[in-house]
Amino acid sequence: MSTEYMIIVTLAVLYSGNLFGVIYSLIVLKTSIFAKYRIQTKPYKKGVFKERLPLYLLNLLILSIFGVVGIITLRPFFDTELPSIWMFAGQILFIFIIDDAWFYFSHRYMHENKYLLKKIHSIHHRAHTPFPLEYLYVHPLEWMIGVIGTFLGFGLIILVMPLNIYAFWGFVLLRNLHEIHIHSDLNLPLLKHIPFVSPVEDHDVHHAKLNGNYASTFRIWDRLLNTRFKEKSPE
Ligand SMILES: [Zn+2]
Ligand SMILES: [Zn+2]
């Protein structure tokens, strides 16, 4: 498998996930198809998608650069054979666990450090009433800090075994869809019972109340460290 082919597939995975996010967001914002599943009742700000577009595009560009750089630097450590289902699922789950732990601690720190909260993380929190693509509405520095968690997951795998390229692509796509999902503000009946994964309400209430529920994927860290959002006493 050539490096060029791997780069093209990586970008295709990134853009297809985000294209889905764009279409999903426009349906949520412009139609009432999903209105009955909304968690919050506040209407969306008029023209919000257009207003957010420049930062969406900048972060998508940063993501593309990280995708290309990731493939080039990790190239010697990739296994390009079709994996067994266990290897595929196991590597993806492992990267999610590491990535979520990184996200929890870096995100929590950005709330506890008032300087970082004001200068960096507050950008993402302009979205009190999120819609799917809001996951891209993040200060570029925070966006890059977030990518560290993913690379930490990749790095820990290649310390002991090759990273399977299909698991890499699978993770990139699922992480992308998961971010779109937790910012959707929608309680879709089919998706709310996925085991272990924190439901949309967790991150939604984090956006609405600006406190508690710092993890992105699993509930474990918020439960262990008692940072689940509670009315009145968030920590
Ligand atoms: Zn936050
Ligand atoms: Zn968010």
mmCIF file of N, CA and C and ligand atoms in Angstrom, residues 103 107-108 110-111 117 121-122 124-125 142 203 206-207 210-214, ligand 1:
data_model
loop_
_atom_site.group_PDB
_atom_site.id
_atom_site.type_symbol
_atom_site.label_atom_id
_atom_site.label_comp_id
_atom_site.label_asym_id
_atom_site.label_seq_id
_atom_site.Cartn_x
_atom_site.Cartn_y
_atom_site.Cartn_z
ATOM 1 N N PHE A 103 -8.637 13.791 26.791
ATOM 2 C CA PHE A 103 -9.658 14.824 26.618
ATOM 3 C C PHE A 103 -10.203 15.253 27.980
ATOM 4 N N HIS A 107 -9.429 18.971 29.089
ATOM 5 C CA HIS A 107 -10.663 19.757 29.079
ATOM 6 C C HIS A 107 -10.975 20.303 30.473
ATOM 7 N N ARG A 108 -10.822 19.436 31.467
ATOM 8 C CA ARG A 108 -11.086 19.872 32.850
ATOM 9 C C ARG A 108 -10.118 20.992 33.247
ATOM 10 N N MET A 110 -8.761 23.129 31.316
ATOM 11 C CA MET A 110 -9.147 24.372 30.640
ATOM 12 C C MET A 110 -10.316 25.072 31.330
ATOM 13 N N HIS A 111 -11.071 24.314 32.118
ATOM 14 C CA HIS A 111 -12.132 24.943 32.908
ATOM 15 C C HIS A 111 -11.592 25.468 34.230
ATOM 16 N N LEU A 117 -9.578 29.272 30.211
ATOM 17 C CA LEU A 117 -11.024 29.250 29.961
ATOM 18 C C LEU A 117 -11.450 30.498 29.202
ATOM 19 N N HIS A 121 -10.820 28.242 25.754
ATOM 20 C CA HIS A 121 -11.948 27.306 25.744
ATOM 21 C C HIS A 121 -13.308 28.002 25.612
ATOM 22 N N SER A 122 -13.359 29.292 25.980
ATOM 23 C CA SER A 122 -14.647 30.004 25.906
ATOM 24 C C SER A 122 -15.175 30.082 24.469
ATOM 25 N N HIS A 124 -15.279 27.639 22.263
ATOM 26 C CA HIS A 124 -16.142 26.469 22.056
ATOM 27 C C HIS A 124 -17.453 26.631 22.828
ATOM 28 N N HIS A 125 -17.380 27.315 23.957
ATOM 29 C CA HIS A 125 -18.578 27.471 24.788
ATOM 30 C C HIS A 125 -19.484 28.608 24.347
ATOM 31 N N GLU A 142 -6.697 24.851 21.033
ATOM 32 C CA GLU A 142 -7.397 23.772 21.747
ATOM 33 C C GLU A 142 -7.578 22.568 20.822
ATOM 34 N N HIS A 203 -22.671 15.862 27.269
ATOM 35 C CA HIS A 203 -21.909 16.982 26.712
ATOM 36 C C HIS A 203 -22.836 18.170 26.437
ATOM 37 N N HIS A 206 -23.113 20.078 29.477
ATOM 38 C CA HIS A 206 -21.828 20.767 29.673
ATOM 39 C C HIS A 206 -21.830 22.090 28.899
ATOM 40 N N HIS A 207 -22.368 22.058 27.706
ATOM 41 C CA HIS A 207 -22.444 23.296 26.909
ATOM 42 C C HIS A 207 -23.457 24.282 27.498
ATOM 43 N N LEU A 210 -21.882 24.989 31.332
ATOM 44 C CA LEU A 210 -20.454 25.319 31.416
ATOM 45 C C LEU A 210 -19.756 24.690 32.630
ATOM 46 N N ASN A 211 -20.168 23.501 33.012
ATOM 47 C CA ASN A 211 -19.534 22.875 34.164
ATOM 48 C C ASN A 211 -19.867 21.383 34.234
ATOM 49 N N GLY A 212 -18.917 20.609 34.784
ATOM 50 C CA GLY A 212 -19.138 19.170 34.954
ATOM 51 C C GLY A 212 -19.143 18.432 33.622
ATOM 52 N N ASN A 213 -19.154 17.087 33.680
ATOM 53 C CA ASN A 213 -19.168 16.244 32.469
ATOM 54 C C ASN A 213 -18.046 16.619 31.506
ATOM 55 N N TYR A 214 -16.812 16.436 31.950
ATOM 56 C CA TYR A 214 -15.671 16.865 31.130
ATOM 57 C C TYR A 214 -15.243 15.835 30.085
HETATM 58 ZN ZN ZN B 1 -15.899 22.782 28.236
#
